[in-house]
Coordinates of C-alpha atoms and ligand atoms in Angstrom, one line a residue:
X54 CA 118.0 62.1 39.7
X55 CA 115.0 60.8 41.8
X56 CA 115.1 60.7 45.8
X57 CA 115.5 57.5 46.1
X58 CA 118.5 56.5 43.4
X59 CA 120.0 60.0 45.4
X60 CA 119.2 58.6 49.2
X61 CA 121.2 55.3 47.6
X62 CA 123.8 56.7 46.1
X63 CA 124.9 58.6 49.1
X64 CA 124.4 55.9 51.4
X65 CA 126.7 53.6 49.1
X66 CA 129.5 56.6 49.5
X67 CA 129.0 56.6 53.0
X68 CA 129.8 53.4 53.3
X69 CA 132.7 53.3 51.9
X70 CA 133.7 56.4 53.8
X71 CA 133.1 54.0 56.5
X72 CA 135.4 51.7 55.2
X73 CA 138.1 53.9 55.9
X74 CA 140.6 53.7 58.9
X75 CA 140.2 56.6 60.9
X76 CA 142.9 58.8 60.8
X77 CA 144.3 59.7 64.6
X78 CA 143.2 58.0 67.9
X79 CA 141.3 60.3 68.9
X80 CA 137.4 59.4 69.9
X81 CA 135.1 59.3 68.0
X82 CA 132.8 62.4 67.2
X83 CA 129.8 61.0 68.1
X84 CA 131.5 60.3 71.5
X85 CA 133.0 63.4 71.6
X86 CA 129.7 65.0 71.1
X87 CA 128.1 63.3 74.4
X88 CA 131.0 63.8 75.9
X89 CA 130.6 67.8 75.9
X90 CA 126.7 67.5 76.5
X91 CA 125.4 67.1 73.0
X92 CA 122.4 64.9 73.3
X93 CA 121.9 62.7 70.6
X94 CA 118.6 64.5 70.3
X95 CA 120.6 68.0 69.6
X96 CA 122.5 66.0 67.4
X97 CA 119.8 65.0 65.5
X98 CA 117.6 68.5 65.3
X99 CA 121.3 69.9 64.2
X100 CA 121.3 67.4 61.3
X101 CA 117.8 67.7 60.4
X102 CA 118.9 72.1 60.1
X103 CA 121.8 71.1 57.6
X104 CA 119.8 68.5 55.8
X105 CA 117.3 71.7 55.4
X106 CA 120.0 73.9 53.9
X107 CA 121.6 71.6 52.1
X108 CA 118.2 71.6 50.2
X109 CA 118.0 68.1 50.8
X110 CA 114.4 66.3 51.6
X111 CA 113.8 65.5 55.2
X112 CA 114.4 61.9 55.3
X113 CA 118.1 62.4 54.4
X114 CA 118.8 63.4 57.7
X115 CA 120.2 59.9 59.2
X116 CA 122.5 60.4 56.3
X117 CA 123.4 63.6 57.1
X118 CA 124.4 62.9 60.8
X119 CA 126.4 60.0 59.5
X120 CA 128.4 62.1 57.5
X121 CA 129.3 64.4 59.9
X122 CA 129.8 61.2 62.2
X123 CA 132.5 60.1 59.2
X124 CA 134.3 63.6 59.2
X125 CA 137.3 62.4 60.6
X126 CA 138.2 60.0 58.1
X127 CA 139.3 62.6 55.6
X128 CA 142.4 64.2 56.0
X129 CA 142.5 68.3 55.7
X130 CA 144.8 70.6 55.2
X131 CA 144.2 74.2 56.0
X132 CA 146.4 76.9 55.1
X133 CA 146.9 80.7 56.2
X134 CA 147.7 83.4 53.6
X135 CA 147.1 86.8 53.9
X136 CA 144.3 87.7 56.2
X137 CA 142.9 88.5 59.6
X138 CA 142.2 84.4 60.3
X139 CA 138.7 85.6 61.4
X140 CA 137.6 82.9 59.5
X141 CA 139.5 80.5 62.0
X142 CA 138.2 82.0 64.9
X143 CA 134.4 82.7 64.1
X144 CA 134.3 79.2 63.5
X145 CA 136.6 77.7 66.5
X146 CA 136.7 80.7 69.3
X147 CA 133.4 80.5 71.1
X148 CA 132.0 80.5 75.1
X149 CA 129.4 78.0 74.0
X150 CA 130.6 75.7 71.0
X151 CA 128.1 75.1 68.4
X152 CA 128.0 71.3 66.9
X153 CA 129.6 72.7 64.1
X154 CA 132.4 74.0 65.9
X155 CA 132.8 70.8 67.6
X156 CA 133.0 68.6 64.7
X157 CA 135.4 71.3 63.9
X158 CA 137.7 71.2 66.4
X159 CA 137.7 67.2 66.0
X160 CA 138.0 66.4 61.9
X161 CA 141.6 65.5 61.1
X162 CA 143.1 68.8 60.9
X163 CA 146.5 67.7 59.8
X164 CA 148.0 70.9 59.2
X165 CA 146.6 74.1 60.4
X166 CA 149.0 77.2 60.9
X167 CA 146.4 78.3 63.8
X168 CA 145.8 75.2 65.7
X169 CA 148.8 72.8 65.9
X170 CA 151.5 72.8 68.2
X171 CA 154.4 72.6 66.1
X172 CA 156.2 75.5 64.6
X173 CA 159.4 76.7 62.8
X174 CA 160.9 73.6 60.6
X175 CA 158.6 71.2 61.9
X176 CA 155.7 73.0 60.6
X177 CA 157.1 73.3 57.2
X178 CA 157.7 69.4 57.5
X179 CA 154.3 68.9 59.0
X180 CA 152.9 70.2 55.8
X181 CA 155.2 68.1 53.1
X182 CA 155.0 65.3 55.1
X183 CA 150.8 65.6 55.2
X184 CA 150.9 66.4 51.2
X185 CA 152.8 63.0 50.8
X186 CA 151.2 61.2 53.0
X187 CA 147.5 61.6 51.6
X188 CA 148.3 62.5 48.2
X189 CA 144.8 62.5 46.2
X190 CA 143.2 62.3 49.3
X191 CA 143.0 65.1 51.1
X192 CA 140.7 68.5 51.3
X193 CA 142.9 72.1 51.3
X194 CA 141.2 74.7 52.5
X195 CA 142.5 78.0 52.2
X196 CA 142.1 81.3 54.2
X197 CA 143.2 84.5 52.9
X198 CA 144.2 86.4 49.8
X199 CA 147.5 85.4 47.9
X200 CA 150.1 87.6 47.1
X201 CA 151.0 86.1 43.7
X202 CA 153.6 86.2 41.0
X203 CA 156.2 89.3 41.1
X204 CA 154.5 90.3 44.8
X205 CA 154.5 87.0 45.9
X206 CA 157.3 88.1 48.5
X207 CA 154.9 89.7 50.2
X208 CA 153.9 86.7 52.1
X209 CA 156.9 84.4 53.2
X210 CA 156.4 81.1 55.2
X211 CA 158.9 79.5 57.4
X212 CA 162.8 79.6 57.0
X213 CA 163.3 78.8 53.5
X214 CA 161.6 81.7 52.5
X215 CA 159.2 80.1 50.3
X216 CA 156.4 82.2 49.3
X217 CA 152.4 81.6 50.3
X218 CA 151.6 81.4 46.9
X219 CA 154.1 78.3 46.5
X220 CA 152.6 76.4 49.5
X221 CA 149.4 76.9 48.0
X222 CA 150.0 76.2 44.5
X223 CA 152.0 72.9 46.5
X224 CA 149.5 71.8 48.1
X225 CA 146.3 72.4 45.6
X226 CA 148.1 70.1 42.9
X227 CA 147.1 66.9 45.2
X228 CA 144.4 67.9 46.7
X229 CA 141.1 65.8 46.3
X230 CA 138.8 68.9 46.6
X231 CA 139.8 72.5 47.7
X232 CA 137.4 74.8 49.4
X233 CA 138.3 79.1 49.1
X234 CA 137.0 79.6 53.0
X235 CA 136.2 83.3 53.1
X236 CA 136.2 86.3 50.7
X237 CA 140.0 87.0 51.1
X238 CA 140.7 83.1 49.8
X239 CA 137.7 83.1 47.1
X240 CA 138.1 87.0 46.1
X241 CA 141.1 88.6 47.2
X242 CA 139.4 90.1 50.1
X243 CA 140.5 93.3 52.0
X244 CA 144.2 93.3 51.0
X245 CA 143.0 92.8 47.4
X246 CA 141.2 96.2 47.7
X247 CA 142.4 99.1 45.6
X248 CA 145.1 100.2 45.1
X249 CA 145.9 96.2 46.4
X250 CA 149.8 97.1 47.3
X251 CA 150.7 93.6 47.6
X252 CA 148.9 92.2 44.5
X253 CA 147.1 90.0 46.3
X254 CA 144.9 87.8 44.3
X255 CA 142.2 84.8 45.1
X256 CA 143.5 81.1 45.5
X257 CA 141.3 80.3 41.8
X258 CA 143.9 82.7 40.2
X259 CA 147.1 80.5 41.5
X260 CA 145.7 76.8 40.4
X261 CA 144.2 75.4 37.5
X262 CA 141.9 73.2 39.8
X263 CA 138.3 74.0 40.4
X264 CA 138.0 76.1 43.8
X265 CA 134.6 75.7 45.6
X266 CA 134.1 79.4 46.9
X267 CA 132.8 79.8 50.6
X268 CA 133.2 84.0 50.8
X269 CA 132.1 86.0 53.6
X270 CA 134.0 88.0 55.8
X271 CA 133.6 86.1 57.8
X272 CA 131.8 83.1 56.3
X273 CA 128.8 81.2 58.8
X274 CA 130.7 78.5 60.5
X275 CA 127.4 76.5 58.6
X276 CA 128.3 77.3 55.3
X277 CA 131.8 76.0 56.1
X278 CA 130.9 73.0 57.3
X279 CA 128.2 72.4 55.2
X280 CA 130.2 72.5 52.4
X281 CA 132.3 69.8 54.1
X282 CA 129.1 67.8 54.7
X283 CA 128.3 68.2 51.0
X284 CA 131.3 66.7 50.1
X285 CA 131.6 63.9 52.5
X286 CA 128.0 62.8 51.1
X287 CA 128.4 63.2 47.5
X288 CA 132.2 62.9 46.6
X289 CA 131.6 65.8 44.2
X290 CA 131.6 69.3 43.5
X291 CA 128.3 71.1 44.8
X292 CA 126.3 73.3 42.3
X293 CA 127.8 76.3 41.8
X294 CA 126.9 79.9 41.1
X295 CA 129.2 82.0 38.4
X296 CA 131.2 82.9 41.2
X297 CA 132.0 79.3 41.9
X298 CA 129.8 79.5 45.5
X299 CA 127.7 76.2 46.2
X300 CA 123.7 77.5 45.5
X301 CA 122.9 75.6 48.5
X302 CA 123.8 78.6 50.5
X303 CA 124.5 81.4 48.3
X304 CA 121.5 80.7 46.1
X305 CA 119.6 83.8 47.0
X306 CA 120.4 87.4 48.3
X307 CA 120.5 88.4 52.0
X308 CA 117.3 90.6 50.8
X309 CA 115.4 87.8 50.2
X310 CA 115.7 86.2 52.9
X311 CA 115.8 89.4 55.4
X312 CA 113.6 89.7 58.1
X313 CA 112.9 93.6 57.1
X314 CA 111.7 92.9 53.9
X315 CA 108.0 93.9 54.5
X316 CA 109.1 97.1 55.6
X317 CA 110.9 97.1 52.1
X318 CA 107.8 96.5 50.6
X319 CA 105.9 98.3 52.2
X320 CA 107.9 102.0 52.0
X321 CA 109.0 102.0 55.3
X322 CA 112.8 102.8 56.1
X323 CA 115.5 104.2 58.5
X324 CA 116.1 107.8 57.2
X325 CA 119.5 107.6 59.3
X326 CA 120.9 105.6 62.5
X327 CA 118.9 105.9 65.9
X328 CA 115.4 107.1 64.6
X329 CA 112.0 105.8 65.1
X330 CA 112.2 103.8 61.8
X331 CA 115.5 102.6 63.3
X332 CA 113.2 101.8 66.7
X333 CA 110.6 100.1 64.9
X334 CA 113.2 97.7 62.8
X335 CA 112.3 99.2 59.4
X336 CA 114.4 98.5 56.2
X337 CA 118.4 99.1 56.3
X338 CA 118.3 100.3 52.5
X339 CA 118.5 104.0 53.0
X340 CA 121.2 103.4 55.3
X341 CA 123.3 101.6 52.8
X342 CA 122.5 98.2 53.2
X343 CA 123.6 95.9 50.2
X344 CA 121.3 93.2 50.8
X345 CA 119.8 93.1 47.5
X346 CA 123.4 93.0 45.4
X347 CA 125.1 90.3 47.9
X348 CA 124.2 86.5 48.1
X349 CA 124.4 84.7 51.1
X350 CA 122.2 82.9 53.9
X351 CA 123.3 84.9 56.8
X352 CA 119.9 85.5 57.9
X353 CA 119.2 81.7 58.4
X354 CA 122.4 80.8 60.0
X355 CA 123.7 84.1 61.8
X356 CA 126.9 84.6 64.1
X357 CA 127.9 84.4 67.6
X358 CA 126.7 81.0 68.0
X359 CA 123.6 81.6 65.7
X360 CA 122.4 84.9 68.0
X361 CA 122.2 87.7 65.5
X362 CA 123.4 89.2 62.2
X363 CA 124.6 92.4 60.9
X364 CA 120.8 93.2 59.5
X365 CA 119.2 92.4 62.6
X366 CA 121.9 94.1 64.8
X367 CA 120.7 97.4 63.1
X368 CA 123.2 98.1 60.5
X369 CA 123.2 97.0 56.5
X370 CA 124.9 94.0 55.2
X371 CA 128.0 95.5 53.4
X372 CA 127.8 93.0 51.0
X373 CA 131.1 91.0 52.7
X374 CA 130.3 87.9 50.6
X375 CA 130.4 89.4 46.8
X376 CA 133.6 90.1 44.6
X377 CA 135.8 93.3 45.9
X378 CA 133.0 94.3 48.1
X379 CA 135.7 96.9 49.7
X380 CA 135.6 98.7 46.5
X381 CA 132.3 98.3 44.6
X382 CA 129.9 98.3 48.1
X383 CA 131.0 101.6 49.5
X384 CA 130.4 104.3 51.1
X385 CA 129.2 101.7 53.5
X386 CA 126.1 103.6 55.0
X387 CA 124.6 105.4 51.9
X388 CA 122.4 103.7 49.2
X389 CA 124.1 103.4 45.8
X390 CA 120.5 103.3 43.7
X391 CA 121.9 106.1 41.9
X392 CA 124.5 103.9 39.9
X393 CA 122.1 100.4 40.6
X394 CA 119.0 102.8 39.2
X395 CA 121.4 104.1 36.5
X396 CA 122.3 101.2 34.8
X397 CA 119.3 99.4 34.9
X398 CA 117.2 101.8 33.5
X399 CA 119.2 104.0 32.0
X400 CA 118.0 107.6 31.3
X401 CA 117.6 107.9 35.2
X402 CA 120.3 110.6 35.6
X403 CA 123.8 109.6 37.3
X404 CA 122.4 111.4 40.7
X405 CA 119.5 109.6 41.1
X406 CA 118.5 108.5 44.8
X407 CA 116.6 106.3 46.2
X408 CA 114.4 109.6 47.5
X409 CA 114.4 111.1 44.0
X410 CA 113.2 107.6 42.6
X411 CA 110.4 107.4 45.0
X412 CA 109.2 104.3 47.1
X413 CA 107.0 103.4 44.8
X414 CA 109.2 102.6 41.8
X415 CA 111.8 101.0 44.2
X416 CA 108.7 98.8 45.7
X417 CA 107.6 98.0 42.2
X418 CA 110.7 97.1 40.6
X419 CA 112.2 95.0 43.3
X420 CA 115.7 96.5 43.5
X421 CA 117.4 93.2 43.1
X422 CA 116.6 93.2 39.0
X423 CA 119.7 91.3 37.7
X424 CA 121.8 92.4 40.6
X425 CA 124.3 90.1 39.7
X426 CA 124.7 92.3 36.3
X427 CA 124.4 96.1 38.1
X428 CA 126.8 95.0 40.3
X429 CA 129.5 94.5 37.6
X430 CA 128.9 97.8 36.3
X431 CA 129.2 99.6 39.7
X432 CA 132.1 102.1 39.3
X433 CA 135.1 100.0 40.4
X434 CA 138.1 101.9 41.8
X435 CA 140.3 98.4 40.0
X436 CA 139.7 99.9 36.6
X437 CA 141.0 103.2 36.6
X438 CA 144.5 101.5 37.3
X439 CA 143.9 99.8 33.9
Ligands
LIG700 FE1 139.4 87.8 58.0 FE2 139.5 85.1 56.9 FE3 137.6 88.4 56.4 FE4 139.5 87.4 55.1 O1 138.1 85.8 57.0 S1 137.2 87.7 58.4 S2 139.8 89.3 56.4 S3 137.4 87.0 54.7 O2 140.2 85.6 55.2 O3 140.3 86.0 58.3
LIG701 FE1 116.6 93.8 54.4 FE2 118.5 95.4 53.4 FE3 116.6 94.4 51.8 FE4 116.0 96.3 53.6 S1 117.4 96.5 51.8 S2 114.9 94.4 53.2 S3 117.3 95.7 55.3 S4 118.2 93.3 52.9
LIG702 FE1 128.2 89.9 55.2 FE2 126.0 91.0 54.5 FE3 126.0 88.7 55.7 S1 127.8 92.0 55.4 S2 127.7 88.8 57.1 S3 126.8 89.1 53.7 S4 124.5 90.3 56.1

């Protein structure tokens, strides 16, 4: 589609965003924004960012803040499963809230376990009452793994016993678009790990509607509500990768985008935690870091109010955002270019390491060659249970 049919077809679904009554009396987010010292200015450069990562030309950054301005006119319903809610709180629980976390805290949350006030029956009521009332209308999000079919009694909700996998299966059937937020909701996440005791499965494996994957253990509090954005301005599903993640931010792999990468490139790596390589910010690989298997933009959008990452705070990515990371990543802090090496080339020899390989042919070869593929032939604890 060209620019311009693009810049008019999301300003005609603004509009009629627009056209919608807002949903509580709350103020609006704009005036919510100046109200906690957001400058219009801030406002903008923070727009400008997402238009940027939302691989969307420069000029589309009015639209952009528009949309975000229009968040509150659809209705969302966020459930809890099985999980550590850190997905709640990286985005929410912060001394100096971001914009995102702002808007956040003011879209019409109409159910969230975490956040409202009500609790016991009311809750449960809260939540049919919000399916009825904006049937076809509104966005689920779910956090956390689901405990499903003969284990679904692992996870209860409220007085009538009904399972989590029921209030999820509920509450997709209407929904208007329904977002996995973090790797527990899209994979399974840390429960799901072997030998997963309460057969936890992701929320894709409990509906037959299409789940937009936001994984990361946590995810950026960007990526979460960029994908919001992205659906406020299109109406639509995002491009997706195989694991159902929008490319916008899960396009490319942490090691592409990593700030160590010329020390990559250039041979130069921590031999273990606290050297001089360590001192001089050289590459994480030796020290297990999974940048070049995992997919994500955490370098771009970091944590802790955008301060640092897990690469730049002198440990490897563990590859949080990929599929049962907890059991195909580890051991956490060593390299695992013997099975990578292995399969991709295959005579290599099962112990090959990155030291027996040499620098050079890991510089030459780029370790990421189809990582997506090695990575499905790492040795997965799941399948010896088969
Ligand atoms: Fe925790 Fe969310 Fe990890 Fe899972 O995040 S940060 S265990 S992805 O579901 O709360
Ligand atoms: Fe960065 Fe890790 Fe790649 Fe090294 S291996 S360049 S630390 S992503
Ligand atoms: Fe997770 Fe790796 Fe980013 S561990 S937070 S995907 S750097």
């Amino acid at each position: 589609m060209k620019t311009t049919d693009l810049f008019s077809k999301l300003s005609k679904r603004l509009s009629s965003l627009e056209r919608l009554k807002k949903l509580d009396d709350k103020k609006s987010i704009p005036s919510i924004l100046e109200e906690k010292g957001v400058s219009r200015r801030d406002f903008m450069k923070w727009a400008g960012a997402m238009t940027a990562m939302l691989a969307l030309p420069a000029n589309f950054t009015p639209l952009v803040a528009k949309a975000a301005e229009l968040s509150d006119r659809l209705p969302i319903i966020w459930l809890h499963m099985a999980e550590c809610t850190g997905c709640s709180e990286s985005l929410l629980r912060t001394d100096a809230p971001t914009i995102d976390s702002l808007i956040f805290d003011y879209i019409s949350l109409e159910y969230h376990e975490t956040l409202m006030a009500a609790a016991g029956w009311q809750a449960e009521h809260n939540l049919e009452s919000a399916i009825e009332k904006y049937k076809g209308q509104y966005i689920l999000m779910v956090e956390g793994g689901i405990p499903a079919g003969e284990n679904s009694h692992f996870l209860t909700i409220g007085g009538h016993g009904k399972t989590g996998e029921q209030n999820a299966i509920d509450a997709s059937e209407n929904a208007a678009a329904i977002f996995a937020i973090g790797t527990c909701s899209s994979f399974g996440g840390v429960q799901a790990a072997f030998p997963n005791p309460t057969g936890t499965v992701a929320l894709s494996k409990v509906t037959d509607k299409t789940v937009i994957n936001v994984p990361g253990c946590p995810p950026s509090e960007k990526n979460i509500v960029g994908t919001l954005l992205h659906y406020l301005l299109y109406g639509t599903l995002p491009a997706l990768d195989v694991y159902n993640r929008p490319k916008w931010a899960y396009g490319l792999r942490i090691h592409d985008l990593c700030e160590r990468r010329g020390h990559f490139d250039a041979g130069e790596f921590v031999e273990e935690f606290g050297d001089e390589g360590a001192k001089k910010g050289y590459c994480l690989y030796k020290v297990g870091c999974k940048g070049p298997y995992t997919f994500n933009n955490c370098s771009k959008n970091k944590f802790n109010s955008h301060m640092s990452w897990p690469i730049q705070a002198g440990h490897g990515c563990i590859g949080c955002s990929e599929p049962d990371f907890w059991d195909t990543m580890g051991p956490f802090e060593e390299p695992v270019a013997d099975r990578l090496y292995n399969t991709v080339f295959g005579g290599l020899g099962a112990d090959a390491t990155a030291d027996r390989i040499g620098v050079g042919l890991l510089t030459v070869t780029g370790i990421g060659i189809a990582a997506h593929a090695a990575i499905s032939k790492f040795k997965n604890p799941k399948e010896d249970e088969e």
